[in-house]
Coordinates of C-alpha atoms in Angstrom, one line a residue:
X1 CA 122.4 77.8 100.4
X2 CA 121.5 80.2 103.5
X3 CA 122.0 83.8 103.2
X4 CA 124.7 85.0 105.6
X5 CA 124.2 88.0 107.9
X6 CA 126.3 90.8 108.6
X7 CA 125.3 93.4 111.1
X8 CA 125.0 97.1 109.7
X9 CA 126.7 98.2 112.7
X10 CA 129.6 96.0 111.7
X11 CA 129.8 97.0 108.1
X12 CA 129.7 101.0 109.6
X13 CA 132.9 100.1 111.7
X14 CA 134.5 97.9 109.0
X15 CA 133.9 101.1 106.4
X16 CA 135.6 103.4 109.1
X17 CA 138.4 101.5 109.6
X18 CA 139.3 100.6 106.1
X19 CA 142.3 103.0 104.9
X20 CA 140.9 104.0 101.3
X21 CA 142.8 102.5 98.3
X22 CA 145.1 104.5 96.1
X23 CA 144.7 104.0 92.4
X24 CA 147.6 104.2 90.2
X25 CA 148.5 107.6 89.0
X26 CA 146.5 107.0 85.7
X27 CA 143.9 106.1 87.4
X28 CA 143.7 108.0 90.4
X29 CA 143.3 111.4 88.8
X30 CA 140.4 110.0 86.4
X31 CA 138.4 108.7 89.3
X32 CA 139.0 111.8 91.5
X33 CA 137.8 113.6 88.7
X34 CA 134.6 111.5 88.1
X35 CA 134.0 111.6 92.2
X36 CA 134.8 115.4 93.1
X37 CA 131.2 116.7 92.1
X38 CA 129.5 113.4 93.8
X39 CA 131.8 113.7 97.4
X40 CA 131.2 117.4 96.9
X41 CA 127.9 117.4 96.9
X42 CA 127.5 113.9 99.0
X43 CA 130.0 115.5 101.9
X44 CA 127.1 118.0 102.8
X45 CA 123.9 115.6 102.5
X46 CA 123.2 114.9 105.9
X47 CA 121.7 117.4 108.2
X48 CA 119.0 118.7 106.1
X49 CA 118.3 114.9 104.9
X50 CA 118.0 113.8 108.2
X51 CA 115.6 116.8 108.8
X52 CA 113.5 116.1 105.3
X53 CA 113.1 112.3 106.4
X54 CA 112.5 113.2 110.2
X55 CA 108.8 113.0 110.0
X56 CA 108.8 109.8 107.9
X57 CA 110.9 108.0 109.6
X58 CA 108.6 108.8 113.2
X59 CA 105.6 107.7 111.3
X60 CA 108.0 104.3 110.3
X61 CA 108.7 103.8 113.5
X62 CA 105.6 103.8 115.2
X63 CA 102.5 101.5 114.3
X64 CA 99.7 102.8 111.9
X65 CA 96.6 103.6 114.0
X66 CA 93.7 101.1 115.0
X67 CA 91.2 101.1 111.5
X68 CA 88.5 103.8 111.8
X69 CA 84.8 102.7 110.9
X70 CA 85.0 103.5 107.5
X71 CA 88.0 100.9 108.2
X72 CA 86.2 98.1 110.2
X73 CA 84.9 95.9 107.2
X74 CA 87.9 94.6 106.4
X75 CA 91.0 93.8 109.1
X76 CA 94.3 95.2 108.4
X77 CA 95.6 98.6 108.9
X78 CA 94.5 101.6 108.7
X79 CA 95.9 104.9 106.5
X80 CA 99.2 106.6 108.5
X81 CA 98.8 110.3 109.5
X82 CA 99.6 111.9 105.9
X83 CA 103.2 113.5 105.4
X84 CA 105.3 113.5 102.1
X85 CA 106.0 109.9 102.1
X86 CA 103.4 108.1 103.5
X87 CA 100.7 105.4 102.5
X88 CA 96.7 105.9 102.7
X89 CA 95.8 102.2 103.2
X90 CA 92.1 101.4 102.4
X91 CA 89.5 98.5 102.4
X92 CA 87.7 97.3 100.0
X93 CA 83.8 97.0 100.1
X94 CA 81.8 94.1 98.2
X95 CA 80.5 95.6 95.3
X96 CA 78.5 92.5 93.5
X97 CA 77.8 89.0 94.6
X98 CA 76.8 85.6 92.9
X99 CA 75.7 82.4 94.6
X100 CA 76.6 84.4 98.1
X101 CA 80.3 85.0 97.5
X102 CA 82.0 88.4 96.3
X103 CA 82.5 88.8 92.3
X104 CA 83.8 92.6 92.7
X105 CA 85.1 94.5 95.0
X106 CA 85.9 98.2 95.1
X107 CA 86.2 101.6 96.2
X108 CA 86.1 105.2 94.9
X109 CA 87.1 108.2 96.8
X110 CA 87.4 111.5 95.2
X111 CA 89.2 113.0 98.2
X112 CA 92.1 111.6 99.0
X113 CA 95.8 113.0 100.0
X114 CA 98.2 113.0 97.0
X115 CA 99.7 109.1 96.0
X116 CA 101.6 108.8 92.9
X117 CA 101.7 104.9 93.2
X118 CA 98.9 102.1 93.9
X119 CA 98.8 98.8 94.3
X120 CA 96.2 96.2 96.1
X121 CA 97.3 94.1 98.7
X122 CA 95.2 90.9 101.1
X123 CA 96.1 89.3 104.1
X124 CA 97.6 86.1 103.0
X125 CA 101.0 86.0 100.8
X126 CA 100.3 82.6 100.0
X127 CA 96.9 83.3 98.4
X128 CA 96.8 83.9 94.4
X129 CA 94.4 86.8 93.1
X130 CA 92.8 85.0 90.5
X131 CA 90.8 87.6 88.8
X132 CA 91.6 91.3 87.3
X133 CA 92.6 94.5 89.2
X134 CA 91.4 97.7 87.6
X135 CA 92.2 101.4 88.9
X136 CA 91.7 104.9 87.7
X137 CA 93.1 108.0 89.4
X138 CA 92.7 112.0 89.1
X139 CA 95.6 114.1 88.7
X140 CA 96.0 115.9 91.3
X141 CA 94.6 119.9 91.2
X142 CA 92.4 118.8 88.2
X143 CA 89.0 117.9 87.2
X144 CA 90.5 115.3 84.5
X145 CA 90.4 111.0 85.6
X146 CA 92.4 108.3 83.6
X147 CA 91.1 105.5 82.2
X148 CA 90.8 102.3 83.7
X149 CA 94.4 101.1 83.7
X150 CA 94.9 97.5 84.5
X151 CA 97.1 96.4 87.5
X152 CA 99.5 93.0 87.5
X153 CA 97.8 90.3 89.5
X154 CA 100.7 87.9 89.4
X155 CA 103.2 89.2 91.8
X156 CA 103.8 86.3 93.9
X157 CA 106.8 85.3 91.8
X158 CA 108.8 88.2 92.9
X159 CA 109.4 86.6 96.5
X160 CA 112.1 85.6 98.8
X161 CA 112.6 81.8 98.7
X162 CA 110.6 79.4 101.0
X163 CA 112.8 78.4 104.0
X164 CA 114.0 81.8 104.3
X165 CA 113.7 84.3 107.1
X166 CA 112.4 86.8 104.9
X167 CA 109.7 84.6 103.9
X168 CA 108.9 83.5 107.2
X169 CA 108.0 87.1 108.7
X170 CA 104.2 87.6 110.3
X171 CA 104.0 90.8 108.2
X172 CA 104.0 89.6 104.7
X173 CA 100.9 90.0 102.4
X174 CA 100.0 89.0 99.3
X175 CA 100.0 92.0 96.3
X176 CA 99.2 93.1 93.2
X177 CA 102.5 94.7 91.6
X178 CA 102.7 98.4 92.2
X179 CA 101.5 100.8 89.6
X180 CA 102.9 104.4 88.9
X181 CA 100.1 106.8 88.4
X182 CA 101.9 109.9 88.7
X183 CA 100.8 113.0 91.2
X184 CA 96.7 112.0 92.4
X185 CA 94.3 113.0 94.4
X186 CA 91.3 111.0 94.1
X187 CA 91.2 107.0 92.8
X188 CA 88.6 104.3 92.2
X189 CA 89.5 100.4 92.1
X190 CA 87.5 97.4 91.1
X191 CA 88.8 93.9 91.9
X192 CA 86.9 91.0 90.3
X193 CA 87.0 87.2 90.4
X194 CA 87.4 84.9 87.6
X195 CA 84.4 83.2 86.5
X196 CA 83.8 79.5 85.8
X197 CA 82.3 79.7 81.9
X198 CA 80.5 76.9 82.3
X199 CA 78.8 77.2 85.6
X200 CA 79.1 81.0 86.5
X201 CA 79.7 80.6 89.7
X202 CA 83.1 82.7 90.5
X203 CA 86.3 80.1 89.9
X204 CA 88.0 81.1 93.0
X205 CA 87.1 83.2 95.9
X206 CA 89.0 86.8 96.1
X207 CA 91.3 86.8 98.8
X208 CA 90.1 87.9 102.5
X209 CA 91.8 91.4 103.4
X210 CA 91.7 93.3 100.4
X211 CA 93.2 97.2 100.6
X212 CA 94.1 99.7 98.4
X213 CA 97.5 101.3 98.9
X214 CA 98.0 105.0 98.1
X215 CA 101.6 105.3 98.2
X216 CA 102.9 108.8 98.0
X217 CA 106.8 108.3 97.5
X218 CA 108.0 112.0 99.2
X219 CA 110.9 114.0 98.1
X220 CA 114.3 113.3 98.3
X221 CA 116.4 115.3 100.9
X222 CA 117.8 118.2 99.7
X223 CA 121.8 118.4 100.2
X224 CA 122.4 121.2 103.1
X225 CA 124.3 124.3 102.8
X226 CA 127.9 123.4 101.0
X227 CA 129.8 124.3 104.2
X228 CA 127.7 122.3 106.9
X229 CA 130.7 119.8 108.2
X230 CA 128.3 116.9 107.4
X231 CA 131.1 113.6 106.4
X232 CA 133.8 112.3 107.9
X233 CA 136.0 111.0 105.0
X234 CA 137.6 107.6 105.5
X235 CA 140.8 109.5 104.9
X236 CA 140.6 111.5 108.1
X237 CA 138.8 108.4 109.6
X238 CA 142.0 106.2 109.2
X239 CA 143.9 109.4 110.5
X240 CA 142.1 109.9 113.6
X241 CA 140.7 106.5 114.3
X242 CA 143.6 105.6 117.4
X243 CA 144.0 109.2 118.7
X244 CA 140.2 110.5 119.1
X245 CA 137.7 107.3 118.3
X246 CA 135.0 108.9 120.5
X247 CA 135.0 112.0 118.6
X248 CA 134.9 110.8 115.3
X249 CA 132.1 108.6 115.9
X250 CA 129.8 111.5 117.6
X251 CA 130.7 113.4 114.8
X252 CA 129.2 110.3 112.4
X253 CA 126.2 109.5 114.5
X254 CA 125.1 113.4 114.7
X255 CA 125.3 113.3 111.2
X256 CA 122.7 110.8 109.9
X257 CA 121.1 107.3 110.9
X258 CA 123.6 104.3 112.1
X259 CA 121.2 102.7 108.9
X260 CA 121.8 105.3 106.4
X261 CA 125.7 105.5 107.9
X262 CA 126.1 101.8 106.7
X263 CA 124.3 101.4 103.7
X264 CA 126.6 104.0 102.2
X265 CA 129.5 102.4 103.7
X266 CA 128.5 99.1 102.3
X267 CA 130.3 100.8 99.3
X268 CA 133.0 102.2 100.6
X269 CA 135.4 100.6 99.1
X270 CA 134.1 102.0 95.9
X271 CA 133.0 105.6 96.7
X272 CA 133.2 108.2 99.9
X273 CA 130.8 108.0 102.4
X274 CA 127.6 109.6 101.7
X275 CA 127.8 109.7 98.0
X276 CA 125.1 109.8 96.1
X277 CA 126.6 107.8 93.0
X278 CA 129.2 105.7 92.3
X279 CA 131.3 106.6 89.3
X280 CA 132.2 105.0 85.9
X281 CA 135.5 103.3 85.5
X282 CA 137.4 102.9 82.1
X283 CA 138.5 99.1 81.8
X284 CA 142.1 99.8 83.2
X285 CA 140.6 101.1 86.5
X286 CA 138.1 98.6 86.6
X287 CA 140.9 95.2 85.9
X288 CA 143.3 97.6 88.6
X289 CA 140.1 97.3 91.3
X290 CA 139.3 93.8 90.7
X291 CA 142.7 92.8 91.4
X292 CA 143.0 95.2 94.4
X293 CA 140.0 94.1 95.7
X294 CA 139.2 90.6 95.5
X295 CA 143.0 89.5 94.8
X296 CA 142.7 86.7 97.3
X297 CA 139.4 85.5 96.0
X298 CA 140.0 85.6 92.0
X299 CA 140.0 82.2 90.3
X300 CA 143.3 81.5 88.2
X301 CA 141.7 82.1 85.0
X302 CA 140.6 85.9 86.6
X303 CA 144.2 86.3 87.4
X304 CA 145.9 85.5 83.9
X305 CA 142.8 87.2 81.9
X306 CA 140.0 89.4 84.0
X307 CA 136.9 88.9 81.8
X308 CA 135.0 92.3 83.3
X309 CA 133.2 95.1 81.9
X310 CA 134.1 98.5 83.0
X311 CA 131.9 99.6 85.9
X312 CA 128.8 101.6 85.3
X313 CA 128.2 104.8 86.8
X314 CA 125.3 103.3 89.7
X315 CA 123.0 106.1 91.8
X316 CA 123.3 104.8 95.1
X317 CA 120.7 104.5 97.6
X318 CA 121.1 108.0 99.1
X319 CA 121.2 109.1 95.5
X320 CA 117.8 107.8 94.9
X321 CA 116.5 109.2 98.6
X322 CA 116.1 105.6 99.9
X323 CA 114.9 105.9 103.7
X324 CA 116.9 103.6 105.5
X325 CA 114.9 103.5 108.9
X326 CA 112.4 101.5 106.9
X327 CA 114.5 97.9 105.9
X328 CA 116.2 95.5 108.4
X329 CA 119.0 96.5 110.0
X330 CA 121.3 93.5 109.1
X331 CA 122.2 92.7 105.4
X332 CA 122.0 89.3 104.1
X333 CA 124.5 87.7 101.9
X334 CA 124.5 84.9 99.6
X335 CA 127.8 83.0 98.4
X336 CA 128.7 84.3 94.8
X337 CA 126.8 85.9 91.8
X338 CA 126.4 82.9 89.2
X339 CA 123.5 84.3 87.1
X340 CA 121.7 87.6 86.6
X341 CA 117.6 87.6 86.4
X342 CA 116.0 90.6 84.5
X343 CA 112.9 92.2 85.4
X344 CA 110.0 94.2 84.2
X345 CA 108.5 96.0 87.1
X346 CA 105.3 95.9 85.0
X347 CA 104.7 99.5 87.1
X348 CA 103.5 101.0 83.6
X349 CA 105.2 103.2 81.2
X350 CA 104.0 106.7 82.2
X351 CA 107.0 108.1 84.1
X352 CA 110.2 111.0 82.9
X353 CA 113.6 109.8 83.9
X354 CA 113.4 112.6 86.6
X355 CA 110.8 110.7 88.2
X356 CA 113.0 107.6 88.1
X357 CA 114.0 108.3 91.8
X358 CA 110.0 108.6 93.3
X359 CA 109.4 105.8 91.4
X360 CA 111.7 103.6 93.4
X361 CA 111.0 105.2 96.4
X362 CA 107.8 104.3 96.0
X363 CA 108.4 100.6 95.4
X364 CA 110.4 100.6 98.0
X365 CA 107.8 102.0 100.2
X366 CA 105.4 99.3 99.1
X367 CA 107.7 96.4 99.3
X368 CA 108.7 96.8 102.7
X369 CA 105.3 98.7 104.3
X370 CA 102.7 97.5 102.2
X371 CA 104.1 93.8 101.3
X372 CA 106.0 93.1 104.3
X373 CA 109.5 92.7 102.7
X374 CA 112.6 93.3 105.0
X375 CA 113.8 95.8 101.6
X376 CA 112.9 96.5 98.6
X377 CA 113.3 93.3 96.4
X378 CA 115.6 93.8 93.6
X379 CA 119.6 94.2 93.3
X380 CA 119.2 96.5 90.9
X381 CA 116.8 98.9 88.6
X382 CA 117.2 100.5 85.4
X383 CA 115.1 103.5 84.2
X384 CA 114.4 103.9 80.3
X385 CA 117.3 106.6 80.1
X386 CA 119.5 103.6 80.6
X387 CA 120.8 105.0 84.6
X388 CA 121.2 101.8 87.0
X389 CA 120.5 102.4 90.8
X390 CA 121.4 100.5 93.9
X391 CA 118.4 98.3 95.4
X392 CA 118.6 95.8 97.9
X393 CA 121.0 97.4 100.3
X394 CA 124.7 95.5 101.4
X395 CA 126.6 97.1 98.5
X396 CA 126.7 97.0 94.4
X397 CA 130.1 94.8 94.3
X398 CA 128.8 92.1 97.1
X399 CA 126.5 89.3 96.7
X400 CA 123.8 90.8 98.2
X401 CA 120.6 88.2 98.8
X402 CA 117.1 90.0 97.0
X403 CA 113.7 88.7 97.0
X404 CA 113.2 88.2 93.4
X405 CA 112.9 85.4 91.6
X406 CA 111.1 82.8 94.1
X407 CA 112.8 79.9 94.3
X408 CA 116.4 80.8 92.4
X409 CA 117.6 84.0 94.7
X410 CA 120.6 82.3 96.1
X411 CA 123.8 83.2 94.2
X412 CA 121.8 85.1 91.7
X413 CA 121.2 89.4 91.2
X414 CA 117.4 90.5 90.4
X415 CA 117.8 93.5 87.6
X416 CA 114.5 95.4 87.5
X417 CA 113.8 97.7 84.1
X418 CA 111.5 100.5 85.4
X419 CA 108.2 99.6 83.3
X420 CA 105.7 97.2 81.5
X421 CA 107.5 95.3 78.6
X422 CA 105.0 92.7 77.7
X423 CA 103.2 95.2 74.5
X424 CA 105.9 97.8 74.8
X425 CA 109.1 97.5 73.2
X426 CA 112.0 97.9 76.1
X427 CA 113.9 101.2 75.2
X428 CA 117.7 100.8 73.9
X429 CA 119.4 102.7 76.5
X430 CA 117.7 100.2 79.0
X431 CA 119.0 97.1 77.2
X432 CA 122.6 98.2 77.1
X433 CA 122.5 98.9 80.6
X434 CA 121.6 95.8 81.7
X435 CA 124.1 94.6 79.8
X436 CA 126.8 97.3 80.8
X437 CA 125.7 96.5 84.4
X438 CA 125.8 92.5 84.0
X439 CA 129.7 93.0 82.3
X440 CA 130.8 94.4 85.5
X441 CA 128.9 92.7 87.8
X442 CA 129.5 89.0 86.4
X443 CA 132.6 89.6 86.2
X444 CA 133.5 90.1 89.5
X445 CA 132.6 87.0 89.9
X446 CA 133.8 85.4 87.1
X447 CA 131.1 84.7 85.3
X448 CA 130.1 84.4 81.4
X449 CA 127.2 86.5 79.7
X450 CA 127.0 84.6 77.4
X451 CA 127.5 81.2 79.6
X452 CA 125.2 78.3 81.5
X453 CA 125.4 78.3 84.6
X454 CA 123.6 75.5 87.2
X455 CA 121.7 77.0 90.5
X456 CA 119.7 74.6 93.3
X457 CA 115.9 75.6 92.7
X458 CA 114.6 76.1 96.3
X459 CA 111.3 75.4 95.2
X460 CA 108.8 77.2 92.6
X461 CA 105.9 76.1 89.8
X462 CA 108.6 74.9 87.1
X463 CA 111.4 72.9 89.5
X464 CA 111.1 71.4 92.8
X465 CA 113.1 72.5 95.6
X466 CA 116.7 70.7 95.2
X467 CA 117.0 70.5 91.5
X468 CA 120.0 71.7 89.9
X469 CA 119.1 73.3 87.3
X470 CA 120.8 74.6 83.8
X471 CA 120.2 78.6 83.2
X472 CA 121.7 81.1 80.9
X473 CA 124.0 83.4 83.2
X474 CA 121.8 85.7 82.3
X475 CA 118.4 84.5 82.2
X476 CA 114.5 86.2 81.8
X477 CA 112.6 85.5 85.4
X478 CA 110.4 83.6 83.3
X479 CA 113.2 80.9 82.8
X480 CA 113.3 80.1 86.8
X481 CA 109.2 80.8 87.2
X482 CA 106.2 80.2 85.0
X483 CA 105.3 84.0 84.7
X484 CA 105.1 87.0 82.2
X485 CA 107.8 88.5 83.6
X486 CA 110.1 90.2 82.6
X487 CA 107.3 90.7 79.4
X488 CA 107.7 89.4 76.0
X489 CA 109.6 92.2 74.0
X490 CA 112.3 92.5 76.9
X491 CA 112.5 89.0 76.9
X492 CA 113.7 88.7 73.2
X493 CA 116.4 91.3 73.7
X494 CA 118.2 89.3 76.6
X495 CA 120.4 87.8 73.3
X496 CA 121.3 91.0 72.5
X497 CA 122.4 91.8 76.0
X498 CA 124.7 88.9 76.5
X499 CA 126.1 89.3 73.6
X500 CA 126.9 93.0 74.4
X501 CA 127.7 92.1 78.1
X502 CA 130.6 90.0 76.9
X503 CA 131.8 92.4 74.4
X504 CA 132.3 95.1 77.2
X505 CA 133.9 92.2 78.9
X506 CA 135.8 91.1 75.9
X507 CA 135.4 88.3 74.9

């Protein structure tokens, strides 16, 4: 089933139009009480974060420069001016050959601009890396280098179906998955092939094109001074809308991006403009929103019994300092949310839940500029502290359309757990948000946690395109894709997850 499109411009004008809902009184004072800090704070966040992203979003805008010598033996681009936020792109050099063809390739350079992220990208998405990617890094202001840390080869999984737009664009590339490395200045990488045992001769060729990306993730704007007249609520919206339109919109447009502008109103139905998080909902709130929401969509079995979780407190995508210049303008939609599909990032383990939010900025950063994705990939992603942010923008309660699990991202949500679960045991808090998350989620939609549900493979390396096939509702990616993903150990807690996902639903 196609994705549907819906302009951002639309979904701006839709948001300013829309008279906010009023909760019953119970509710109503709970959830003004859980949002006044957020709108507080989120009412003020736009001139100084339009000034702290200025420079980035230039250097989005405009194409990185032609590759310098240094740059010439390998096509591609070459490293953007540096400014907090930014990605050093370099080429790889042959290190060691056999029989004429490339066995390793590398790089070391002790001198680079700060990164905290890495990853290895080629030319062609289409190509597999069959071989092993090794980096180390400094830390940056020190004398002191890592140990080789390995990088995920197999990252071709995590795509937009075939047939899609998406996966049609001139500007994708194949990837390693991204690895966090924290605060670096200076990095060496070795890629080499697979050999044949029995003939030594390499098994397959390493891809043409291959770069190291330095991904340094920035900051996040800083909220301006508490009195800077930076929101428009959709209170005073609604008020004003008939008697001075042209006003109210200069006022929006001087405050931020017409992108930024409607990604947060994408939720507005959920939170005010310009905040940073959503907030929690006990389970009366939560059946009162369903049914105030979505009352002409619910099945009848929603309508005499709403199976849903309470909603989870979710850090939005100006929460997490998410640059909107750098996605697609327009959101894409699927039909409905059937199944969920959990995630490892298999970025490594080596992060503080304070570094959560650079952490996704840089993903973000390397799926769209480094990869060639239209946004970052996943619906959601979960840090070991158990908080849940917004990915994929087009709003937490819609059926947004990720770039996921190749071949099953129609009526589906990709949940990402920040980190490498194939040794590591996945943290508890983690777990029970995914299932805290899924409870809510699936249940706007109806759907079971602990349930099969059938979705039409669009093609992959375990179902040909067309097959209907029969998934748990919520599923591992390796159940729609031979892969690793989302690691072995979070793997065998997704029984524990559905069954807490349809507790909180109650069932």
């Amino acid at each position: 089933m196609r994705g549907f499109l819906a302009s951002s411009i639309g979904v701006t004008c839709a948001a300013a139009l829309a008279v906010p809902l009023t909760l019953p009184a119970t509710a109503a004072t709970a959830a003004t009480a859980a949002t006044a800090a957020t709108a507080a704070t989120a009412a003020t966040a736009a001139t100084a974060a339009t000034a702290a992203t200025a420079a980035t979003a230039a250097t989005a805008a405009t194409a990185r420069p032609a590759p310098t010598a240094e740059a010439a033996t390998s096509a591609g681009p070459a490293a953007e001016p540096y400014a907090p936020g930014s990605t050093q792109s370099l080429p790889l050099t042959p290190r060691t050959r056999a029989f004429g063809v490339p066995t390793e390739q590398g790089l070391l350079r002790p001198d680079v601009r700060p990164f905290s992220l890495v990853g290895v990208v080629w030319d062609n998405p289409d190509t597999e890396l069959h071989g092993s990617v090794q980096v180390r890094t400094r830390t940056a202001g020190t004398d002191t280098w890592s140990g080789w840390q390995d990088v995920e080869t197999h990252n071709a999984e995590h795509a937009a179906d075939p047939g899609t737009a998406e996966r049609a664009s001139s500007r994708l590339r194949g990837a390693t998955a991204p690895l966090w490395v924290g605060e670096s200045d200076g990095v060496e990488v070795r890629v080499q092939t697979a050999t044949d045992t029995r003939t030594s001769h390499p098994a397959t060729p390493l891809p043409t094109g291959l770069r190291l990306e330095l991904v340094d993730p920035g900051t996040a704007p800083a909220p301006p001074e508490a009195d800077t007249p930076t929101t428009v609520s959709r209170a005073d919206i609604a008020g004003t809308w008939h008697t001075n339109t042209v006003n109210t919109i200069d006022t929006i447009d001087t405050i931020e991006s017409a992108e930024a502008l409607a990604a947060s109103a994408a939720n507005a139905e959920l939170a005010p403009l310009g905040a940073t998080e959503i907030p929690e909902l006990n389970q009366a709130q939560t059946e009162w929103e369903l049914f105030t929401l979505r009352a002409g969509e619910l099945m009848e079995a929603q309508q005499t019994k709403p199976y849903i979780g309470p909603r989870p407190r979710i850090v939005t995508r100006r929460g997490w300092g998410a640059n909107e210049s750098w996605r697609e303008r327009k959101f894409a939609y699927t039909k409905k949310v059937k199944a969920a599909f959990v995630h490892h990032t298999a970025s490594g383990n080596n992060y503080s839940c304070s570094q959560a939010p650079s952490l996704i900025r840089g993903i973000y950063r390397y799926h769209v500029k480094s990869m060639g994705w239209r946004d970052i990939g996943y619906n959601f992603l979960v840090d070991k502290c158990g908080n849940i942010y917004e990915g994929r923008a087009g709003g937490v309660a819609k059926p947004v359309l990720g770039a996921h699990t190749l071949g099953f991202n129609t009526n589906s949500m990709g949940i990402a757990v920040l980190g490498s679960f194939g040794a590591s045991k996945p943290p508890a808090a983690g777990v029970k948000a995914v299932a805290r998350l899924t409870a809510w989620k699936l249940g706007l939609f109806g759907a079971n946690p602990r349930g099969k549900t059938y979705l039409k493979s669009d093609g992959g390396n375990l179902y040909r395109k067309g097959e209907n096939v029969r998934l748990n509702v919520i599923s591992g990616h390796r159940d729609g894709y031979a892969t690793e993903c989302p690691g072995g150990e979070l793997y065998r807690k997704l029984g524990s997850a559905r069954t807490t996902a349809a507790r909180f639903q109650g069932r």
